[in-house]
Coordinates of C-alpha atoms and ligand atoms in Angstrom, one line a residue:
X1 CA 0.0 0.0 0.0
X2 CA 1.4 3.3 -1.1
X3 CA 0.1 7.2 -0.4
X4 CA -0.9 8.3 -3.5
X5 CA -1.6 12.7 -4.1
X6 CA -5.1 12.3 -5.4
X7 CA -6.0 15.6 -6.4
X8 CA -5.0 19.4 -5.7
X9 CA -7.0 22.8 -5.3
X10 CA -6.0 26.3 -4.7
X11 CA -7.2 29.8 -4.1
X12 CA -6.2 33.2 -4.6
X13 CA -7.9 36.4 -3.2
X14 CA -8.9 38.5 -5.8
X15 CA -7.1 41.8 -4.6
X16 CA -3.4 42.6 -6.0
X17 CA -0.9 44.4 -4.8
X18 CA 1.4 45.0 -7.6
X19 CA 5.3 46.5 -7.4
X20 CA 3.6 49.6 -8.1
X21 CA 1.5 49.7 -5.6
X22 CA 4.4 49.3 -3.8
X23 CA 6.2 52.0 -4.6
X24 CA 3.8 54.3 -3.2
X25 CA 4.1 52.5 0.2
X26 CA 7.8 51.8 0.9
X27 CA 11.5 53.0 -0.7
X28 CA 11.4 50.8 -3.7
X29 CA 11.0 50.3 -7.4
X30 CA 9.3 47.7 -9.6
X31 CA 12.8 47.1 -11.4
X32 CA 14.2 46.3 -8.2
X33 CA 12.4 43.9 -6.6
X34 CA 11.7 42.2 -9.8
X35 CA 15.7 42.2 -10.7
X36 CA 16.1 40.8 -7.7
X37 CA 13.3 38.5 -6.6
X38 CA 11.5 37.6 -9.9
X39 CA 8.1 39.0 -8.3
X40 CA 5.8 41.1 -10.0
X41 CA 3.1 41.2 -7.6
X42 CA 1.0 39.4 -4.9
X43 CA -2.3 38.1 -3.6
X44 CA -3.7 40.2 -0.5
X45 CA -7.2 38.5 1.5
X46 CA -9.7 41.2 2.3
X47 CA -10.2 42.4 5.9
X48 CA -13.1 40.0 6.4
X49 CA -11.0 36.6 5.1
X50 CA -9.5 34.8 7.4
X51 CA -6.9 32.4 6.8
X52 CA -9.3 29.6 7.3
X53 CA -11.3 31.2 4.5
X54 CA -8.9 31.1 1.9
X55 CA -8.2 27.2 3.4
X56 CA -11.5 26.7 2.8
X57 CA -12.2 27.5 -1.2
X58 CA -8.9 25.6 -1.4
X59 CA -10.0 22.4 0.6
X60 CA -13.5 22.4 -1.8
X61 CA -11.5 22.0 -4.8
X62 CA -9.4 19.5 -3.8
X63 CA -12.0 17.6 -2.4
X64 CA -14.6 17.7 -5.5
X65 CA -11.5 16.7 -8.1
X66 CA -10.7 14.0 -6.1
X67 CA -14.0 12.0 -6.3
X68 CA -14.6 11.8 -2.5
X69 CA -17.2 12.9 -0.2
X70 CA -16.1 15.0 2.4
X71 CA -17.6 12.5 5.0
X72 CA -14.6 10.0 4.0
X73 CA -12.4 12.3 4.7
X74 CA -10.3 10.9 8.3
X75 CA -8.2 13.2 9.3
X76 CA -7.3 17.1 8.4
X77 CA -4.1 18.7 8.7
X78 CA -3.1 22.2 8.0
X79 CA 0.4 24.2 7.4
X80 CA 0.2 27.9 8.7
X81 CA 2.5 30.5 10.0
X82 CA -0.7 32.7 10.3
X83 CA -3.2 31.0 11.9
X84 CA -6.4 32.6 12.2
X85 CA -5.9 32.0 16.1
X86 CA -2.5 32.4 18.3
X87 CA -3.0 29.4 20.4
X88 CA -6.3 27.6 19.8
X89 CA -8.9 26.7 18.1
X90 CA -6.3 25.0 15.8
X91 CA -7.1 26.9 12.1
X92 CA -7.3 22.8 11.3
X93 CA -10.5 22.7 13.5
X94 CA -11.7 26.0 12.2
X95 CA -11.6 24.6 8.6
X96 CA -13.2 21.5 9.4
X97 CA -16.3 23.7 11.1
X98 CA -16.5 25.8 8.2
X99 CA -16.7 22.5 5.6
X100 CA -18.6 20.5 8.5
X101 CA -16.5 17.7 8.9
X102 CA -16.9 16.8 12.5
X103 CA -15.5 14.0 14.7
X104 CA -12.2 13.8 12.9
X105 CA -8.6 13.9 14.1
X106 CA -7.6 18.1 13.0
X107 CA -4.3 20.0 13.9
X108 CA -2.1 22.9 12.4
X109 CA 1.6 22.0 12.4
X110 CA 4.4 24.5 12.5
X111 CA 7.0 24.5 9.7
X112 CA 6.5 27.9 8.3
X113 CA 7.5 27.4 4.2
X114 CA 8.5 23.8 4.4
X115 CA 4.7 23.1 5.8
X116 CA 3.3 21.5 3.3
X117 CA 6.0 18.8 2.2
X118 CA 6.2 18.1 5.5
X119 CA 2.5 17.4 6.3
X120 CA 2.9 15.3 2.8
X121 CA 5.3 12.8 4.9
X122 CA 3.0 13.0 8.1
X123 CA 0.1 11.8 5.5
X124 CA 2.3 9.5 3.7
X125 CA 3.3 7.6 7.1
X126 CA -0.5 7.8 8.0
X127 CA -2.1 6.4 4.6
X128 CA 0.5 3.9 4.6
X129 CA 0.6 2.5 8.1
X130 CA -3.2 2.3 7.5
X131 CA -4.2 4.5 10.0
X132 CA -6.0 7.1 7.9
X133 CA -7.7 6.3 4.4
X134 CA -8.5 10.0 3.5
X135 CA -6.7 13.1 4.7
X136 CA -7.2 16.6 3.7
X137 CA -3.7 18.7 3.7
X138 CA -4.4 22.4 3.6
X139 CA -1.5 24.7 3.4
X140 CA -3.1 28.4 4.0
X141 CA -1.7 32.1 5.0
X142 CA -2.5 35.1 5.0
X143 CA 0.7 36.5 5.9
X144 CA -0.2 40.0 5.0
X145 CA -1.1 40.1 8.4
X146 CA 2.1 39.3 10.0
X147 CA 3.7 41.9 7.7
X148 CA 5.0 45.5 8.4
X149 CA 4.3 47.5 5.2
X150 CA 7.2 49.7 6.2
X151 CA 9.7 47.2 6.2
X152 CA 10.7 46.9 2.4
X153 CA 12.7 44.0 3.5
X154 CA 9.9 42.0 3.7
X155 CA 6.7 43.2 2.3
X156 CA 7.8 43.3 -1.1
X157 CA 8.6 39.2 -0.8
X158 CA 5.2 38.1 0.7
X159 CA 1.7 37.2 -0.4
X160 CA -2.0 34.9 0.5
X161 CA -2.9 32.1 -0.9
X162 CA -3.9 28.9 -0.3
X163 CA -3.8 25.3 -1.4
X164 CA -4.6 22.0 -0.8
X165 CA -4.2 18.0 -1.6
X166 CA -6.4 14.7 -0.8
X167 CA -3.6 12.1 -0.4
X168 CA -5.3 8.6 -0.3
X169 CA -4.1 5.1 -1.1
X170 CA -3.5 3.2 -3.8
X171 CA -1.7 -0.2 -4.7
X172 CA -0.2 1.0 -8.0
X173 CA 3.7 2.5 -7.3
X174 CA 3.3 4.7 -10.2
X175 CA 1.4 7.0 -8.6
X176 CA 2.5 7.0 -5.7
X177 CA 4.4 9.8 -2.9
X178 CA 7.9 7.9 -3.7
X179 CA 10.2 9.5 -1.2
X180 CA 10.3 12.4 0.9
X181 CA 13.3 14.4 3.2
X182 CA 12.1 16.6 5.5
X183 CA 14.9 18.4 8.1
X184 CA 15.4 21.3 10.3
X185 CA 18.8 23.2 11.8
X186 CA 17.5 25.3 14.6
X187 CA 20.5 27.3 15.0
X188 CA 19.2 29.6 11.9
X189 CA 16.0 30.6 13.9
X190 CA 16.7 33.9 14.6
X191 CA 17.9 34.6 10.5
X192 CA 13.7 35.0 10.2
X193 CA 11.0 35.4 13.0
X194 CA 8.1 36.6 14.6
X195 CA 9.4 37.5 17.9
X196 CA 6.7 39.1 19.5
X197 CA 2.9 37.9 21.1
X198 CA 4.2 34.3 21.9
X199 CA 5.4 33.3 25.2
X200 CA 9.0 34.9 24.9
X201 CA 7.4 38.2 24.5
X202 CA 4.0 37.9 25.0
X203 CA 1.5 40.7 23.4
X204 CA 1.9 44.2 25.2
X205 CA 1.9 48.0 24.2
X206 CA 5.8 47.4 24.2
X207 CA 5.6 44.3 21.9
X208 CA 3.0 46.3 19.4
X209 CA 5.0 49.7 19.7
X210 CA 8.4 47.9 18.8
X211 CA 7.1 45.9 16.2
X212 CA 7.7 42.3 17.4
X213 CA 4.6 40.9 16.3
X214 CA 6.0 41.5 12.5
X215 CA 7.8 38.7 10.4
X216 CA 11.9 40.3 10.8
X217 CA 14.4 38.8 8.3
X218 CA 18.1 39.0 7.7
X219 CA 16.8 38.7 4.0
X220 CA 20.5 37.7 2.2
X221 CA 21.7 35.5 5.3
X222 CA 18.7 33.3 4.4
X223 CA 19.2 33.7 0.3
X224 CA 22.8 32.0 1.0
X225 CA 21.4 29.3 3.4
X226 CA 18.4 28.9 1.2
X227 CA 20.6 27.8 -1.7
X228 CA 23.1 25.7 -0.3
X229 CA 20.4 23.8 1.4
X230 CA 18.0 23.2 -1.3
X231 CA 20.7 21.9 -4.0
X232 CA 22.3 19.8 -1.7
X233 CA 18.9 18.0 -0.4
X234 CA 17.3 17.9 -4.1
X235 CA 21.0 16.2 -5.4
X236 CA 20.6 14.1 -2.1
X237 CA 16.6 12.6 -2.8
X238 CA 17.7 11.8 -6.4
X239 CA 20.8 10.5 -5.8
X240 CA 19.0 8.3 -2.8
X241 CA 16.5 7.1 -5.4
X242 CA 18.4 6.5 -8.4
X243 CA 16.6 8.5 -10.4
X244 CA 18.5 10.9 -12.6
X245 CA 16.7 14.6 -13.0
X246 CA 16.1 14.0 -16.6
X247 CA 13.3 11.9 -15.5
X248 CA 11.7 13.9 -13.3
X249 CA 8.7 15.7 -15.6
X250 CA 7.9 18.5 -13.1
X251 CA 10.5 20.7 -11.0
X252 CA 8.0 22.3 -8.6
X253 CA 10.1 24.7 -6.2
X254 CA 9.1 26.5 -2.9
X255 CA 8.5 29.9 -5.0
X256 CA 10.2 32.4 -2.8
X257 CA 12.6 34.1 -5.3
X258 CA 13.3 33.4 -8.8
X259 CA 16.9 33.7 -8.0
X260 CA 17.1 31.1 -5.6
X261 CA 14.9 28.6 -7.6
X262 CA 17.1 29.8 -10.6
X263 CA 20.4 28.7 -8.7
X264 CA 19.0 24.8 -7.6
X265 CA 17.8 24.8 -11.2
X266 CA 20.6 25.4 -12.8
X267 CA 23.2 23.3 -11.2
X268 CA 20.6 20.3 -11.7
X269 CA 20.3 21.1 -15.1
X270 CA 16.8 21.2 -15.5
X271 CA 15.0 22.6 -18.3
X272 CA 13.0 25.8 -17.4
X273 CA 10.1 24.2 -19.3
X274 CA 10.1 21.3 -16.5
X275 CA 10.3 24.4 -13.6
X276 CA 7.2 25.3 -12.4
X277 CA 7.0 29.0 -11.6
X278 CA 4.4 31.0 -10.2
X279 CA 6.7 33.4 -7.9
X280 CA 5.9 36.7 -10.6
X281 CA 2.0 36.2 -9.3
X282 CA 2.1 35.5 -6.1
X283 CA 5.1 36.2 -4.2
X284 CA 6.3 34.0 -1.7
X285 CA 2.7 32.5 0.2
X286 CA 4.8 30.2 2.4
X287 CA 3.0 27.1 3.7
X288 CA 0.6 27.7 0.3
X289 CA 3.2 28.1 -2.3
X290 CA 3.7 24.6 -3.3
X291 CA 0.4 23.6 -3.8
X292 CA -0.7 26.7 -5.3
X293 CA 1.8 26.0 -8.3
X294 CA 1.2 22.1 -8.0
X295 CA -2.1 23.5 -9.0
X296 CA -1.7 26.4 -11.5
X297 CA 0.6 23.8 -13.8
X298 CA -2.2 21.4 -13.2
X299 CA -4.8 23.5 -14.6
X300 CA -2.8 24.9 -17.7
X301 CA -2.9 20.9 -18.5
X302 CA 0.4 20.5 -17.6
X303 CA 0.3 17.7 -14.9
X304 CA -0.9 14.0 -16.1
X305 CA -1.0 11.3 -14.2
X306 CA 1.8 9.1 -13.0
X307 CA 3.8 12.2 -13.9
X308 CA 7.1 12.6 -11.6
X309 CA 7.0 16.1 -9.4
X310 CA 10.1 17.0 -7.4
X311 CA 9.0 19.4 -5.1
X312 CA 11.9 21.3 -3.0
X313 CA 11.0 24.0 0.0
X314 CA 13.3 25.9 2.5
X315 CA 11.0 28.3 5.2
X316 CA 11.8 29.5 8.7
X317 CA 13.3 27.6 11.6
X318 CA 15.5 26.8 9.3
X319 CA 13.0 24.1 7.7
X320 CA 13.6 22.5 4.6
X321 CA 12.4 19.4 2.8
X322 CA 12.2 18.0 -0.6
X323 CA 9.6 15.1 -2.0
X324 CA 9.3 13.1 -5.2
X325 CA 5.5 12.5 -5.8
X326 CA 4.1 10.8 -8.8
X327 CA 1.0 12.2 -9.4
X328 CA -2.4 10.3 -8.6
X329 CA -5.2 12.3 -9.5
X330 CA -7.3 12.2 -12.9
Ligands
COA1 N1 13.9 48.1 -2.5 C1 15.0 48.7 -2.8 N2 16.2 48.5 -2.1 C2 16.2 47.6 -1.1 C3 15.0 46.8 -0.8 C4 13.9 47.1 -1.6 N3 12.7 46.5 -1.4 N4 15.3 46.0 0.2 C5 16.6 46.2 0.5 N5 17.1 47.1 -0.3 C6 18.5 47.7 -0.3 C7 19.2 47.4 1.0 O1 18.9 48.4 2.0 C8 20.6 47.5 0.6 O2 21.0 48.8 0.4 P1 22.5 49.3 0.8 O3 23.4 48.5 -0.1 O4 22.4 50.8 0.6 O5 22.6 48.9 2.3 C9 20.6 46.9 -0.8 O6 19.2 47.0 -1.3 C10 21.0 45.4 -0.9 O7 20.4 44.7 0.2 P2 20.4 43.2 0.4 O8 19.6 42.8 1.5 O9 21.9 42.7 0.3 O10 19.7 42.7 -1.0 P3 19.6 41.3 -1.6 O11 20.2 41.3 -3.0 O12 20.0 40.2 -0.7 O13 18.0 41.2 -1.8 C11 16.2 40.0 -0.7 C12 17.2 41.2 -0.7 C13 15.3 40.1 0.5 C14 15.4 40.2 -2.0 C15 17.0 38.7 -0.8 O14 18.0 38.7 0.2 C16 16.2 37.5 -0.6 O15 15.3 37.2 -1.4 N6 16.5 36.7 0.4 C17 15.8 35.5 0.7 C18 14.5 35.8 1.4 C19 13.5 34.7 1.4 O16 13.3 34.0 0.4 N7 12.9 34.5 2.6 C20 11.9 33.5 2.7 C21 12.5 32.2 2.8 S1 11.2 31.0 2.9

């Protein structure tokens, strides 16, 4: 019995916020953020969307294109770093309330951008111990809120989203989740971080008037991290397979910045056709980005299945993780 990726939604708030926009707001140019990150503009949720809400229309789709009621449907985990709660109701339980899927195991885990591979290699342990039949992954932000429109640092990089998967079982190896490295080095932590309203510095005046409840970044300490990481891990999961990367049909990156996708790319060798891209869109959406270009290349036609995905993602913590997944939806 293998997990299998059955089928994939995603949603994007309506509203843009272009580089232009931007420019207005902060100390920037369009030239400059697109020279150096790739981004043209990004997705921002309206006041009254929660991150739950943008989980939501992403969790539907999925759900309908994989042929499932939502009543089969065991167990629902979600990948946030901007929960619609600090503490609790898990935005997990919050999304299962809103699709009214009740009496099922529901929790958030914590891996900023790396979220939603590795939630992909809770499921796969799940489906294929044969605890769980039917799980719902949901990576969702809307990070806009944990952003400080001041801070060109960071606002120019970020942007909501969400997407999700139904990862089920199947017998057939050919569409299955092959192989999957998930790690962490905590020593980074500080590199990028929301310091302020959790138990270190707990929500005050002073947390609010200093800013600590804002994602803070040492932006290129984390670009050179980012890099060395992710090539070394994606050579690694090939190498560990056997499988060369002319035969992987999809090269689906954690879209954080052209550059950095542009450097693993490169010294694999793959073909930009194979890369999927979305970074221009939507900026970096963290837990969300993943899935959110699983799906776009999936509704341009571009995914079939049994086709071979290698996804790669690098996020806060440091967190970084890389999957091969053939694909197992229609
Ligand atoms: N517009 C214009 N100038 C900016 C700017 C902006 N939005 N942000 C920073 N600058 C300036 C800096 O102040 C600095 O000016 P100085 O030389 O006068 O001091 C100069 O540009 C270079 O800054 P630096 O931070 O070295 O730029 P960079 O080339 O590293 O690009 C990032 C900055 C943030 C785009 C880049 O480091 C990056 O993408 N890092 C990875 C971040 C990431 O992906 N995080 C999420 C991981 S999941």
């Amino acid at each position: 019995m293998y997990a299998s990726l059955k089928s994939i939604g995603a949603y994007a708030p309506s509203r843009i916020l272009s580089n232009f926009h931007l420019e207005e707001m902060v100390e920037t140019s369009d030239e400059w953020i697109e020279k150096r990150t790739g981004i043209k503009e990004r997705r921002i949720a309206s006041a009254e969307e929660a991150t739950s809400d943008l989980g939501v229309q992403a969790a539907l789709k999925a759900i309908e294109r994989a042929g499932i009621a939502k009543e089969e449907i065991d167990l629902i985990i979600c990948a946030t770093l901007s929960p619609d709660y600090l503490c609790m109701p898990s935005t997990a339980c919050v999304i299962a309330g809103k699709l009214d899927i009740n009496n099922v195991m529901a929790f958030d885990i914590s891996a900023a951008c790396s979220g939603f591979v590795y939630m992909l290699s809770m499921a796969k342990a799940f489906i294929e111990s044969g605890m769980k039949k039917n799980i719902l992954l949901i990576g969702a932000e809307k990070i806009s809120s944990m952003i400080d429109y001041t801070d060109r640092g960071t606002c120019i990089l970020f942007g909501d989203g969400a997407g999700a998967a139904i990862i089920g079982a199947t017998e057939n190896k050919n569409e299955a989740i092959l192989d999957i490295h998930a790690s962490a080095d905590g020593r980074y932590g500080d590199l990028l971080i929301t310091p302020g309203c959790g138990s270190k510095y707990p929500c005050s005046q002073e947390t609010l008037d200093n800013k600590l409840n804002y994602i803070k970044m040492q932006g290129n300490e984390v670009y050179k991290v980012a890099v060395k990481t992710l090539t070394n891990d994606v050579i690694d999961i090939l190498e560990k397979n056997n499988i060369d990367a002319s035969q992987v049909d999809h090269f689906i990156p954690h879209q954080a910045n052209f550059r950095i996708i542009e450097a693993v790319r490169a010294k694999l060798n793959f073909p930009i056709e194979k890369t999927v891209l979305t970074v221009a869109k939507y900026g970096n959406t963290s837990a969300a980005s993943i899935p959110m270009a699983i799906n776009d290349a999936y509704e341009e036609g571009r995914i079939k299945k049994g086709d071979l995905m290698l996804l790669d993602t690098f996020g806060g913590g440091f967190t970084w993780a890389s999957a091969l997944v053939r694909f197992g939806g229609q």
